PDB file of C-alpha atoms in Angstrom:
ATOM      1  CA  UNK F   1      18.280  18.782   0.998  1.00  0.00           C
ATOM      2  CA  UNK F   2      19.205  20.876  -2.053  1.00  0.00           C
ATOM      3  CA  UNK F   3      18.480  18.783  -5.140  1.00  0.00           C
ATOM      4  CA  UNK F   4      19.267  20.554  -8.412  1.00  0.00           C
ATOM      5  CA  UNK F   5      17.224  19.915 -11.541  1.00  0.00           C
ATOM      6  CA  UNK F   6      20.339  18.144 -13.059  1.00  0.00           C
ATOM      7  CA  UNK F   7      20.097  15.582 -10.086  1.00  0.00           C
ATOM      8  CA  UNK F   8      16.456  14.993 -10.530  1.00  0.00           C
ATOM      9  CA  UNK F   9      16.907  14.443 -14.165  1.00  0.00           C
ATOM     10  CA  UNK F  10      19.848  12.199 -13.632  1.00  0.00           C
ATOM     11  CA  UNK F  11      18.028  10.075 -10.958  1.00  0.00           C
ATOM     12  CA  UNK F  12      14.744   9.616 -13.090  1.00  0.00           C
ATOM     13  CA  UNK F  13      16.960   8.572 -15.951  1.00  0.00           C
ATOM     14  CA  UNK F  14      18.896   6.067 -13.924  1.00  0.00           C
ATOM     15  CA  UNK F  15      15.613   4.750 -12.509  1.00  0.00           C
ATOM     16  CA  UNK F  16      14.150   4.278 -16.056  1.00  0.00           C
ATOM     17  CA  UNK F  17      17.408   2.623 -17.225  1.00  0.00           C
ATOM     18  CA  UNK F  18      17.078   0.135 -14.261  1.00  0.00           C
ATOM     19  CA  UNK F  19      13.338  -0.725 -15.077  1.00  0.00           C
ATOM     20  CA  UNK F  20      14.346  -1.146 -18.695  1.00  0.00           C
ATOM     21  CA  UNK F  21      17.178  -3.459 -17.848  1.00  0.00           C
ATOM     22  CA  UNK F  22      15.046  -5.418 -15.472  1.00  0.00           C
ATOM     23  CA  UNK F  23      12.585  -5.982 -18.250  1.00  0.00           C
ATOM     24  CA  UNK F  24      14.934  -7.053 -20.803  1.00  0.00           C
ATOM     25  CA  UNK F  25      17.026  -9.408 -18.565  1.00  0.00           C
ATOM     26  CA  UNK F  26      14.362 -10.868 -16.557  1.00  0.00           C
ATOM     27  CA  UNK F  27      10.938  -9.894 -17.701  1.00  0.00           C
ATOM     28  CA  UNK F  28      10.719  -9.774 -21.477  1.00  0.00           C
ATOM     29  CA  UNK F  29      10.153 -13.368 -22.035  1.00  0.00           C
ATOM     30  CA  UNK F  30       7.084 -14.762 -20.261  1.00  0.00           C
ATOM     31  CA  UNK F  31       8.063 -17.546 -17.897  1.00  0.00           C
ATOM     32  CA  UNK F  32       7.335 -18.949 -14.401  1.00  0.00           C
ATOM     33  CA  UNK F  33       9.597 -17.265 -11.942  1.00  0.00           C
ATOM     34  CA  UNK F  34      11.505 -19.623  -9.863  1.00  0.00           C
ATOM     35  CA  UNK F  35      12.323 -19.126  -6.287  1.00  0.00           C
ATOM     36  CA  UNK F  36      16.065 -18.964  -7.204  1.00  0.00           C
ATOM     37  CA  UNK F  37      15.494 -16.137  -9.766  1.00  0.00           C
ATOM     38  CA  UNK F  38      13.357 -14.194  -7.481  1.00  0.00           C
ATOM     39  CA  UNK F  39      15.678 -14.420  -4.699  1.00  0.00           C
ATOM     40  CA  UNK F  40      18.635 -13.127  -6.802  1.00  0.00           C
ATOM     41  CA  UNK F  41      16.623 -10.195  -8.266  1.00  0.00           C
ATOM     42  CA  UNK F  42      15.327  -9.317  -4.761  1.00  0.00           C
ATOM     43  CA  UNK F  43      18.956  -9.417  -3.435  1.00  0.00           C
ATOM     44  CA  UNK F  44      19.919  -6.970  -6.595  1.00  0.00           C
ATOM     45  CA  UNK F  45      17.230  -4.434  -5.673  1.00  0.00           C
ATOM     46  CA  UNK F  46      18.022  -4.425  -2.194  1.00  0.00           C
ATOM     47  CA  UNK F  47      21.789  -3.961  -2.917  1.00  0.00           C
ATOM     48  CA  UNK F  48      20.804  -1.093  -5.324  1.00  0.00           C
ATOM     49  CA  UNK F  49      18.799   0.594  -2.586  1.00  0.00           C
ATOM     50  CA  UNK F  50      21.746   0.206  -0.089  1.00  0.00           C
ATOM     51  CA  UNK F  51      24.232   1.825  -2.894  1.00  0.00           C
ATOM     52  CA  UNK F  52      21.837   4.689  -3.369  1.00  0.00           C
ATOM     53  CA  UNK F  53      21.565   5.206   0.375  1.00  0.00           C
ATOM     54  CA  UNK F  54      25.346   5.322   0.602  1.00  0.00           C
ATOM     55  CA  UNK F  55      25.448   7.783  -2.299  1.00  0.00           C
ATOM     56  CA  UNK F  56      23.122  10.091  -0.394  1.00  0.00           C
ATOM     57  CA  UNK F  57      25.309   9.712   2.585  1.00  0.00           C
ATOM     58  CA  UNK F  58      28.387  10.782   0.599  1.00  0.00           C
ATOM     59  CA  UNK F  59      26.498  13.440  -1.231  1.00  0.00           C
ATOM     60  CA  UNK F  60      24.452  15.185   1.382  1.00  0.00           C
ATOM     61  CA  UNK F  61      25.247  13.687   4.820  1.00  0.00           C
ATOM     62  CA  UNK F  62      23.729  11.229   7.311  1.00  0.00           C
ATOM     63  CA  UNK F  63      20.516  12.903   7.740  1.00  0.00           C
ATOM     64  CA  UNK F  64      19.066  12.446   4.289  1.00  0.00           C
ATOM     65  CA  UNK F  65      20.675   8.892   4.071  1.00  0.00           C
ATOM     66  CA  UNK F  66      18.910   7.899   7.458  1.00  0.00           C
ATOM     67  CA  UNK F  67      15.700   9.497   6.204  1.00  0.00           C
ATOM     68  CA  UNK F  68      15.923   7.442   3.040  1.00  0.00           C
ATOM     69  CA  UNK F  69      16.604   4.150   4.856  1.00  0.00           C
ATOM     70  CA  UNK F  70      13.804   4.736   7.201  1.00  0.00           C
ATOM     71  CA  UNK F  71      11.326   5.528   4.466  1.00  0.00           C
ATOM     72  CA  UNK F  72      12.614   2.736   2.309  1.00  0.00           C
ATOM     73  CA  UNK F  73      12.216   0.094   5.125  1.00  0.00           C
ATOM     74  CA  UNK F  74       8.693   1.545   5.831  1.00  0.00           C
ATOM     75  CA  UNK F  75       7.590   1.598   2.290  1.00  0.00           C
ATOM     76  CA  UNK F  76       8.956  -1.903   1.787  1.00  0.00           C
ATOM     77  CA  UNK F  77       7.239  -3.384   4.784  1.00  0.00           C
ATOM     78  CA  UNK F  78       3.950  -1.539   3.780  1.00  0.00           C
ATOM     79  CA  UNK F  79       4.290  -3.011   0.162  1.00  0.00           C
ATOM     80  CA  UNK F  80       4.574  -6.592   1.605  1.00  0.00           C
ATOM     81  CA  UNK F  81       1.011  -5.993   2.857  1.00  0.00           C
ATOM     82  CA  UNK F  82       0.073  -4.977  -0.656  1.00  0.00           C
ATOM     83  CA  UNK F  83       1.131  -8.454  -2.050  1.00  0.00           C
ATOM     84  CA  UNK F  84      -1.844  -9.997  -0.214  1.00  0.00           C
ATOM     85  CA  UNK F  85      -4.302  -7.977  -2.524  1.00  0.00           C
ATOM     86  CA  UNK F  86      -2.008  -8.661  -5.406  1.00  0.00           C
ATOM     87  CA  UNK F  87      -2.483 -12.395  -4.875  1.00  0.00           C
ATOM     88  CA  UNK F  88      -6.350 -11.977  -4.670  1.00  0.00           C
ATOM     89  CA  UNK F  89      -6.269  -9.904  -7.999  1.00  0.00           C
ATOM     90  CA  UNK F  90      -4.192 -12.665  -9.833  1.00  0.00           C
ATOM     91  CA  UNK F  91      -6.777 -15.200  -8.408  1.00  0.00           C
ATOM     92  CA  UNK F  92      -9.771 -12.991  -9.555  1.00  0.00           C
ATOM     93  CA  UNK F  93      -8.589 -12.688 -13.163  1.00  0.00           C
ATOM     94  CA  UNK F  94      -7.160 -16.293 -13.270  1.00  0.00           C
ATOM     95  CA  UNK F  95      -3.785 -14.962 -14.562  1.00  0.00           C
ATOM     96  CA  UNK F  96      -1.631 -17.723 -15.871  1.00  0.00           C
ATOM     97  CA  UNK F  97       1.604 -18.048 -13.908  1.00  0.00           C
ATOM     98  CA  UNK F  98       3.772 -17.392 -16.915  1.00  0.00           C
ATOM     99  CA  UNK F  99       2.155 -13.960 -17.348  1.00  0.00           C
ATOM    100  CA  UNK F 100       2.182 -12.943 -13.803  1.00  0.00           C
ATOM    101  CA  UNK F 101       5.610 -11.248 -13.845  1.00  0.00           C
ATOM    102  CA  UNK F 102       4.557  -9.055 -16.883  1.00  0.00           C
ATOM    103  CA  UNK F 103       1.472  -8.033 -15.000  1.00  0.00           C
ATOM    104  CA  UNK F 104       3.342  -7.061 -12.063  1.00  0.00           C
ATOM    105  CA  UNK F 105       6.017  -5.243 -13.917  1.00  0.00           C
ATOM    106  CA  UNK F 106       3.759  -2.906 -15.749  1.00  0.00           C
ATOM    107  CA  UNK F 107       1.110  -2.681 -12.770  1.00  0.00           C
ATOM    108  CA  UNK F 108       4.220  -1.461 -10.637  1.00  0.00           C
ATOM    109  CA  UNK F 109       5.127   1.114 -13.216  1.00  0.00           C
ATOM    110  CA  UNK F 110       1.658   2.402 -13.330  1.00  0.00           C
ATOM    111  CA  UNK F 111       1.729   2.504  -9.554  1.00  0.00           C
ATOM    112  CA  UNK F 112       5.047   4.337  -9.325  1.00  0.00           C
ATOM    113  CA  UNK F 113       3.761   7.170 -11.878  1.00  0.00           C
ATOM    114  CA  UNK F 114       0.640   7.466  -9.873  1.00  0.00           C
ATOM    115  CA  UNK F 115       2.440   7.761  -6.587  1.00  0.00           C
ATOM    116  CA  UNK F 116       4.800  10.332  -8.219  1.00  0.00           C
ATOM    117  CA  UNK F 117       1.760  12.670  -8.544  1.00  0.00           C
ATOM    118  CA  UNK F 118       0.654  11.909  -4.956  1.00  0.00           C
ATOM    119  CA  UNK F 119       3.975  12.860  -3.753  1.00  0.00           C
ATOM    120  CA  UNK F 120       4.053  16.123  -5.837  1.00  0.00           C
ATOM    121  CA  UNK F 121       0.743  17.100  -4.317  1.00  0.00           C
ATOM    122  CA  UNK F 122       1.924  16.003  -0.773  1.00  0.00           C
ATOM    123  CA  UNK F 123       5.106  18.056  -1.067  1.00  0.00           C
ATOM    124  CA  UNK F 124       3.158  21.170  -2.259  1.00  0.00           C
ATOM    125  CA  UNK F 125       0.817  20.804   0.693  1.00  0.00           C
ATOM    126  CA  UNK F 126       3.476  20.221   3.382  1.00  0.00           C
ATOM    127  CA  UNK F 127       5.541  23.224   1.962  1.00  0.00           C
ATOM    128  CA  UNK F 128       2.741  25.577   2.155  1.00  0.00           C
ATOM    129  CA  UNK F 129       0.661  24.393   5.330  1.00  0.00           C
ATOM    130  CA  UNK F 130       2.426  22.936   8.267  1.00  0.00           C
ATOM    131  CA  UNK F 131      -0.915  22.207   9.892  1.00  0.00           C
ATOM    132  CA  UNK F 132      -1.360  19.516   7.333  1.00  0.00           C
ATOM    133  CA  UNK F 133       0.834  17.256   9.539  1.00  0.00           C
ATOM    134  CA  UNK F 134      -1.953  17.263  12.203  1.00  0.00           C
ATOM    135  CA  UNK F 135      -4.312  15.763   9.435  1.00  0.00           C
ATOM    136  CA  UNK F 136      -1.733  13.314   8.214  1.00  0.00           C
ATOM    137  CA  UNK F 137      -0.828  12.362  11.867  1.00  0.00           C
ATOM    138  CA  UNK F 138      -4.510  11.782  12.865  1.00  0.00           C
ATOM    139  CA  UNK F 139      -5.203   9.778   9.586  1.00  0.00           C
ATOM    140  CA  UNK F 140      -2.231   7.496  10.273  1.00  0.00           C
ATOM    141  CA  UNK F 141      -3.298   6.860  13.989  1.00  0.00           C
ATOM    142  CA  UNK F 142      -6.810   6.080  12.713  1.00  0.00           C
ATOM    143  CA  UNK F 143      -5.543   3.716  10.056  1.00  0.00           C
ATOM    144  CA  UNK F 144      -3.222   1.990  12.736  1.00  0.00           C
ATOM    145  CA  UNK F 145      -6.376   1.431  15.020  1.00  0.00           C
ATOM    146  CA  UNK F 146      -8.378   0.105  11.892  1.00  0.00           C
ATOM    147  CA  UNK F 147      -5.654  -2.319  11.155  1.00  0.00           C
ATOM    148  CA  UNK F 148      -5.718  -3.670  14.585  1.00  0.00           C
ATOM    149  CA  UNK F 149      -9.410  -4.004  14.650  1.00  0.00           C
ATOM    150  CA  UNK F 150      -9.423  -5.755  11.295  1.00  0.00           C
ATOM    151  CA  UNK F 151      -6.571  -8.102  12.489  1.00  0.00           C
ATOM    152  CA  UNK F 152      -8.597  -9.094  15.617  1.00  0.00           C
ATOM    153  CA  UNK F 153     -11.683  -9.703  13.675  1.00  0.00           C
ATOM    154  CA  UNK F 154     -12.384 -13.249  12.544  1.00  0.00           C
ATOM    155  CA  UNK F 155     -13.609 -12.592   8.881  1.00  0.00           C
ATOM    156  CA  UNK F 156     -14.065 -14.722   6.064  1.00  0.00           C
ATOM    157  CA  UNK F 157     -11.417 -14.846   3.276  1.00  0.00           C
ATOM    158  CA  UNK F 158     -11.318 -11.537   1.449  1.00  0.00           C
ATOM    159  CA  UNK F 159     -12.271 -11.242  -2.141  1.00  0.00           C
ATOM    160  CA  UNK F 160     -10.952  -8.535  -4.505  1.00  0.00           C
ATOM    161  CA  UNK F 161     -13.772  -5.995  -5.779  1.00  0.00           C
ATOM    162  CA  UNK F 162     -13.052  -4.012  -8.958  1.00  0.00           C
ATOM    163  CA  UNK F 163     -12.681  -0.233  -8.282  1.00  0.00           C
ATOM    164  CA  UNK F 164     -14.727   2.346 -10.091  1.00  0.00           C
ATOM    165  CA  UNK F 165     -12.073   3.104 -12.824  1.00  0.00           C
ATOM    166  CA  UNK F 166     -11.960  -0.688 -13.688  1.00  0.00           C
ATOM    167  CA  UNK F 167     -15.672  -1.030 -13.698  1.00  0.00           C
ATOM    168  CA  UNK F 168     -16.052   2.162 -16.070  1.00  0.00           C
ATOM    169  CA  UNK F 169     -13.508   0.548 -18.429  1.00  0.00           C
ATOM    170  CA  UNK F 170     -14.989  -2.819 -18.628  1.00  0.00           C
ATOM    171  CA  UNK F 171     -18.450  -1.229 -19.042  1.00  0.00           C
ATOM    172  CA  UNK F 172     -17.412   1.216 -21.817  1.00  0.00           C
ATOM    173  CA  UNK F 173     -14.798  -0.796 -23.765  1.00  0.00           C
ATOM    174  CA  UNK F 174     -15.487  -4.173 -25.458  1.00  0.00           C
ATOM    175  CA  UNK F 175     -13.195  -6.727 -23.951  1.00  0.00           C
ATOM    176  CA  UNK F 176     -12.548 -10.467 -24.219  1.00  0.00           C
ATOM    177  CA  UNK F 177     -12.518 -13.005 -21.293  1.00  0.00           C
ATOM    178  CA  UNK F 178      -9.556 -14.987 -22.874  1.00  0.00           C
ATOM    179  CA  UNK F 179      -5.841 -14.257 -22.585  1.00  0.00           C
ATOM    180  CA  UNK F 180      -3.952 -13.852 -25.802  1.00  0.00           C
ATOM    181  CA  UNK F 181      -0.320 -14.143 -24.695  1.00  0.00           C
ATOM    182  CA  UNK F 182       0.921 -10.669 -23.476  1.00  0.00           C
ATOM    183  CA  UNK F 183      -1.327  -8.760 -25.930  1.00  0.00           C
ATOM    184  CA  UNK F 184      -3.238  -5.835 -24.412  1.00  0.00           C
ATOM    185  CA  UNK F 185      -5.564  -5.479 -27.474  1.00  0.00           C
ATOM    186  CA  UNK F 186      -6.872  -7.789 -30.085  1.00  0.00           C
ATOM    187  CA  UNK F 187      -8.986  -7.448 -33.278  1.00  0.00           C
ATOM    188  CA  UNK F 188     -11.959  -9.909 -33.479  1.00  0.00           C
ATOM    189  CA  UNK F 189     -14.568  -9.682 -36.178  1.00  0.00           C
ATOM    190  CA  UNK F 190     -13.530  -6.248 -37.085  1.00  0.00           C
ATOM    191  CA  UNK F 191     -13.808  -5.121 -33.338  1.00  0.00           C
ATOM    192  CA  UNK F 192     -10.857  -3.857 -31.283  1.00  0.00           C
ATOM    193  CA  UNK F 193     -10.946  -5.588 -27.939  1.00  0.00           C
ATOM    194  CA  UNK F 194      -9.218  -5.163 -24.795  1.00  0.00           C
ATOM    195  CA  UNK F 195      -7.783  -8.335 -23.122  1.00  0.00           C
ATOM    196  CA  UNK F 196      -7.783  -9.292 -19.419  1.00  0.00           C
ATOM    197  CA  UNK F 197      -4.086  -8.651 -19.421  1.00  0.00           C
ATOM    198  CA  UNK F 198      -4.643  -4.960 -19.796  1.00  0.00           C
ATOM    199  CA  UNK F 199      -7.314  -5.007 -17.130  1.00  0.00           C
ATOM    200  CA  UNK F 200      -5.278  -6.830 -14.567  1.00  0.00           C
ATOM    201  CA  UNK F 201      -2.325  -4.487 -15.125  1.00  0.00           C
ATOM    202  CA  UNK F 202      -4.754  -1.475 -14.441  1.00  0.00           C
ATOM    203  CA  UNK F 203      -6.087  -3.434 -11.377  1.00  0.00           C
ATOM    204  CA  UNK F 204      -2.701  -3.851  -9.873  1.00  0.00           C
ATOM    205  CA  UNK F 205      -1.490  -0.117 -10.680  1.00  0.00           C
ATOM    206  CA  UNK F 206      -4.658   1.622  -9.397  1.00  0.00           C
ATOM    207  CA  UNK F 207      -5.215  -0.640  -6.364  1.00  0.00           C
ATOM    208  CA  UNK F 208      -1.757   0.600  -5.204  1.00  0.00           C
ATOM    209  CA  UNK F 209      -3.182   3.950  -5.168  1.00  0.00           C
ATOM    210  CA  UNK F 210      -5.373   3.072  -2.243  1.00  0.00           C
ATOM    211  CA  UNK F 211      -2.321   1.821  -0.352  1.00  0.00           C
ATOM    212  CA  UNK F 212      -0.506   5.029  -1.130  1.00  0.00           C
ATOM    213  CA  UNK F 213      -3.135   6.924   0.896  1.00  0.00           C
ATOM    214  CA  UNK F 214      -1.417   5.320   3.829  1.00  0.00           C
ATOM    215  CA  UNK F 215       2.210   5.124   2.784  1.00  0.00           C
ATOM    216  CA  UNK F 216       2.723   8.583   1.429  1.00  0.00           C
ATOM    217  CA  UNK F 217       1.646  10.314   4.629  1.00  0.00           C
ATOM    218  CA  UNK F 218       3.735   7.722   6.513  1.00  0.00           C
ATOM    219  CA  UNK F 219       7.004   8.542   4.700  1.00  0.00           C
ATOM    220  CA  UNK F 220       6.294  12.289   4.925  1.00  0.00           C
ATOM    221  CA  UNK F 221       6.179  11.630   8.813  1.00  0.00           C
ATOM    222  CA  UNK F 222       9.806  10.552   8.197  1.00  0.00           C
ATOM    223  CA  UNK F 223      10.979  13.105   5.924  1.00  0.00           C
ATOM    224  CA  UNK F 224       9.566  16.150   4.060  1.00  0.00           C
ATOM    225  CA  UNK F 225      12.058  16.044   1.296  1.00  0.00           C
ATOM    226  CA  UNK F 226      10.371  15.326  -1.979  1.00  0.00           C
ATOM    227  CA  UNK F 227      13.518  13.790  -3.486  1.00  0.00           C
ATOM    228  CA  UNK F 228      13.892  11.289  -0.587  1.00  0.00           C
ATOM    229  CA  UNK F 229      10.236  10.477  -0.561  1.00  0.00           C
ATOM    230  CA  UNK F 230      10.212   9.759  -4.288  1.00  0.00           C
ATOM    231  CA  UNK F 231      13.390   7.673  -4.314  1.00  0.00           C
ATOM    232  CA  UNK F 232      12.370   5.600  -1.246  1.00  0.00           C
ATOM    233  CA  UNK F 233       9.025   4.762  -2.853  1.00  0.00           C
ATOM    234  CA  UNK F 234      10.662   4.011  -6.283  1.00  0.00           C
ATOM    235  CA  UNK F 235      13.219   1.656  -4.837  1.00  0.00           C
ATOM    236  CA  UNK F 236      10.596  -0.145  -2.576  1.00  0.00           C
ATOM    237  CA  UNK F 237       8.261  -0.573  -5.586  1.00  0.00           C
ATOM    238  CA  UNK F 238      10.685  -1.693  -8.080  1.00  0.00           C
ATOM    239  CA  UNK F 239      11.611  -4.837  -6.235  1.00  0.00           C
ATOM    240  CA  UNK F 240       8.014  -5.789  -5.507  1.00  0.00           C
ATOM    241  CA  UNK F 241       7.650  -8.009  -8.441  1.00  0.00           C
ATOM    242  CA  UNK F 242      10.516 -10.366  -7.436  1.00  0.00           C
ATOM    243  CA  UNK F 243       9.250 -10.049  -3.721  1.00  0.00           C
ATOM    244  CA  UNK F 244       5.965 -11.373  -4.899  1.00  0.00           C
ATOM    245  CA  UNK F 245       7.418 -14.519  -6.122  1.00  0.00           C
ATOM    246  CA  UNK F 246       9.908 -15.020  -3.406  1.00  0.00           C
ATOM    247  CA  UNK F 247       7.624 -14.752  -0.350  1.00  0.00           C
ATOM    248  CA  UNK F 248       4.127 -15.229  -2.034  1.00  0.00           C
ATOM    249  CA  UNK F 249       3.882 -18.689  -0.316  1.00  0.00           C
ATOM    250  CA  UNK F 250       5.186 -17.338   3.061  1.00  0.00           C
ATOM    251  CA  UNK F 251       2.579 -14.401   3.338  1.00  0.00           C
ATOM    252  CA  UNK F 252       0.115 -16.599   5.138  1.00  0.00           C
ATOM    253  CA  UNK F 253       2.813 -17.320   7.860  1.00  0.00           C
ATOM    254  CA  UNK F 254       3.108 -13.571   8.534  1.00  0.00           C
ATOM    255  CA  UNK F 255       0.017 -13.718  10.733  1.00  0.00           C
ATOM    256  CA  UNK F 256       1.194 -10.799  12.974  1.00  0.00           C
ATOM    257  CA  UNK F 257       2.031  -8.426  10.123  1.00  0.00           C
ATOM    258  CA  UNK F 258      -0.957  -6.298  10.557  1.00  0.00           C
ATOM    259  CA  UNK F 259      -0.222  -5.676  14.100  1.00  0.00           C
ATOM    260  CA  UNK F 260       3.474  -4.685  13.394  1.00  0.00           C
ATOM    261  CA  UNK F 261       2.206  -2.354  10.645  1.00  0.00           C
ATOM    262  CA  UNK F 262      -0.261  -0.666  12.750  1.00  0.00           C
ATOM    263  CA  UNK F 263       2.439  -0.085  15.601  1.00  0.00           C
ATOM    264  CA  UNK F 264       4.613   1.441  12.859  1.00  0.00           C
ATOM    265  CA  UNK F 265       1.838   3.659  11.400  1.00  0.00           C
ATOM    266  CA  UNK F 266       0.690   4.689  14.858  1.00  0.00           C
ATOM    267  CA  UNK F 267       4.243   5.721  15.732  1.00  0.00           C
ATOM    268  CA  UNK F 268       4.715   7.712  12.703  1.00  0.00           C
ATOM    269  CA  UNK F 269       1.360   9.401  13.323  1.00  0.00           C
ATOM    270  CA  UNK F 270       2.377  10.307  16.817  1.00  0.00           C
ATOM    271  CA  UNK F 271       5.721  11.673  15.238  1.00  0.00           C
ATOM    272  CA  UNK F 272       3.779  13.593  12.998  1.00  0.00           C
ATOM    273  CA  UNK F 273       1.471  15.320  15.393  1.00  0.00           C
ATOM    274  CA  UNK F 274       4.493  16.148  17.702  1.00  0.00           C
ATOM    275  CA  UNK F 275       6.099  17.608  14.711  1.00  0.00           C
ATOM    276  CA  UNK F 276       3.044  19.769  13.680  1.00  0.00           C
ATOM    277  CA  UNK F 277       2.799  20.977  17.294  1.00  0.00           C
ATOM    278  CA  UNK F 278       6.466  21.812  17.425  1.00  0.00           C
ATOM    279  CA  UNK F 279       5.885  23.890  14.041  1.00  0.00           C
ATOM    280  CA  UNK F 280       3.037  25.572  15.691  1.00  0.00           C
ATOM    281  CA  UNK F 281       5.392  26.746  18.560  1.00  0.00           C
ATOM    282  CA  UNK F 282       4.481  24.220  21.298  1.00  0.00           C
ATOM    283  CA  UNK F 283       7.402  23.154  23.699  1.00  0.00           C
ATOM    284  CA  UNK F 284       7.010  19.399  22.698  1.00  0.00           C
ATOM    285  CA  UNK F 285       9.996  16.854  22.037  1.00  0.00           C
ATOM    286  CA  UNK F 286      10.570  15.616  18.465  1.00  0.00           C
ATOM    287  CA  UNK F 287      11.308  12.171  17.486  1.00  0.00           C
ATOM    288  CA  UNK F 288      14.715  12.008  15.408  1.00  0.00           C
ATOM    289  CA  UNK F 289      15.376   9.754  12.434  1.00  0.00           C
ATOM    290  CA  UNK F 290      18.040   7.249  14.245  1.00  0.00           C
ATOM    291  CA  UNK F 291      15.347   6.466  16.866  1.00  0.00           C
ATOM    292  CA  UNK F 292      12.624   6.111  14.232  1.00  0.00           C
ATOM    293  CA  UNK F 293      14.868   3.812  11.950  1.00  0.00           C
ATOM    294  CA  UNK F 294      15.751   1.642  14.995  1.00  0.00           C
ATOM    295  CA  UNK F 295      12.071   1.572  16.080  1.00  0.00           C
ATOM    296  CA  UNK F 296      10.816   0.445  12.721  1.00  0.00           C
ATOM    297  CA  UNK F 297      13.527  -2.247  12.350  1.00  0.00           C
ATOM    298  CA  UNK F 298      12.875  -3.711  15.611  1.00  0.00           C
ATOM    299  CA  UNK F 299       9.179  -3.822  15.288  1.00  0.00           C
ATOM    300  CA  UNK F 300       9.386  -5.635  11.800  1.00  0.00           C
ATOM    301  CA  UNK F 301      11.944  -8.123  13.450  1.00  0.00           C
ATOM    302  CA  UNK F 302       9.777  -8.865  16.355  1.00  0.00           C
ATOM    303  CA  UNK F 303       6.688  -9.049  14.133  1.00  0.00           C
ATOM    304  CA  UNK F 304       8.344 -11.586  11.797  1.00  0.00           C
ATOM    305  CA  UNK F 305       9.651 -13.799  14.688  1.00  0.00           C
ATOM    306  CA  UNK F 306       6.416 -13.876  16.492  1.00  0.00           C
ATOM    307  CA  UNK F 307       4.491 -14.648  13.290  1.00  0.00           C
ATOM    308  CA  UNK F 308       6.748 -17.571  12.237  1.00  0.00           C
ATOM    309  CA  UNK F 309       6.657 -18.932  15.793  1.00  0.00           C
ATOM    310  CA  UNK F 310       2.790 -18.649  15.813  1.00  0.00           C
ATOM    311  CA  UNK F 311       2.622 -20.282  12.482  1.00  0.00           C
ATOM    312  CA  UNK F 312       4.907 -23.103  13.405  1.00  0.00           C
ATOM    313  CA  UNK F 313       2.754 -23.775  16.545  1.00  0.00           C
ATOM    314  CA  UNK F 314      -0.373 -23.718  14.523  1.00  0.00           C
ATOM    315  CA  UNK F 315       1.007 -26.201  11.859  1.00  0.00           C
ATOM    316  CA  UNK F 316       2.200 -28.581  14.825  1.00  0.00           C
ATOM    317  CA  UNK F 317      -1.229 -28.444  16.358  1.00  0.00           C
ATOM    318  CA  UNK F 318      -2.817 -29.509  13.057  1.00  0.00           C
ATOM    319  CA  UNK F 319      -0.540 -32.396  12.571  1.00  0.00           C
ATOM    320  CA  UNK F 320      -1.212 -33.869  16.036  1.00  0.00           C
ATOM    321  CA  UNK F 321      -3.723 -36.670  15.930  1.00  0.00           C
ATOM    322  CA  UNK F 322      -6.850 -36.214  17.722  1.00  0.00           C
ATOM    323  CA  UNK F 323      -7.117 -38.336  21.006  1.00  0.00           C
ATOM    324  CA  UNK F 324      -9.383 -41.578  20.612  1.00  0.00           C
ATOM    325  CA  UNK F 325     -12.664 -41.373  22.353  1.00  0.00           C
ATOM    326  CA  UNK F 326     -13.271 -44.419  24.822  1.00  0.00           C
ATOM    327  CA  UNK F 327     -16.589 -46.189  24.561  1.00  0.00           C
ATOM    328  CA  UNK F 328     -18.590 -45.815  27.552  1.00  0.00           C
TER     329      UNK F 328
END
C-alpha cells in the first residue's frame, strides 16, 4: 500500500484529535465510569474502526482493508488478555475508582507511543530481512504453546511485579504513598515528590510493551504494511480504557480465552513460517487474508461461547446444595 507523507501526517493528526476529544468529553473530570458510559464509548471506538476500515477499502481496495480488520480483531482480542494484568496493577497500587480512567487513558497513550517505536523497528527488519519471518513465526508458535501450558496449569492467583524501569524510578526518585487527586508531582517540606498516579501510569504503559512482544509479530504475520500495522494497533488500544470498565467484571468468565489466543497465535505463527519459506523460494501454500480473518473470528466466537457456558455450569454447581450425609 502506497502511503504518502501527507496521509501519515493526516492520520496521526486525526488520531491525536480523537484522543484529545476523548479526554475532554469523557476523561477530563475524575469520576466512576458506569457500564452505560463504557458501553457507549466502546461502541463509538468500534464504529470509528469500522469507518476507518471502510475508508481503506475506498482508498486502496479490499486487501489493505481486510488486513486492517484482521489485525484490528487480533490486537483487540490480545488486548482483552492485557486487561487481566491491568486489573492486577490497579489492585497493587490501590487506585481509587474515580482515578482509574485517568490512569488508563495516559497509560494507553504511553503504550501507543512505545508500540509505534516497536512497529518502526519491526517494519525496518521485515523490509530488509525476509528470514525474520522464521523467527517471528517460531516465537509465536512457542508463545502459543506457553499459553496452553499456563492455562492448563493450576496456579495460584497472579500478582503484579514491578518491572526494572519502575523499580529504578521508585529507588532513584523520592515518592509519596498517598494519592493527591490527579497530580503527578507534589511539593512536600521543600522536596519534589512523585505520586502513585505517575507510577501506576508508567506501570500500565510499560507493562503493555511486554504484550507488544507477542502482538507486534502477530500482526506482521497478517500484514507487512507499517501503516496498517500502526492504525490497527492504535484503534485497538484507544478503546481499551472503556473496554476495561465494560467487561472488567466479565473477564473471569472468559475461562477459555487463553486457549483461543494460543490457537490464533499458533495459526499466525504457521502463516509466518509458510510466508518465509515462500519468500525463500520453497513451493509451499500461503494463507490468504480472507481465510485468516474468518479463522480468527470463528476461534474468538467459539472461545467466548465455550467460556460462558463453562462459567455458567460452574456457577450452577456452586449453587447446588451438598447432599446431606445419613447417620450410620
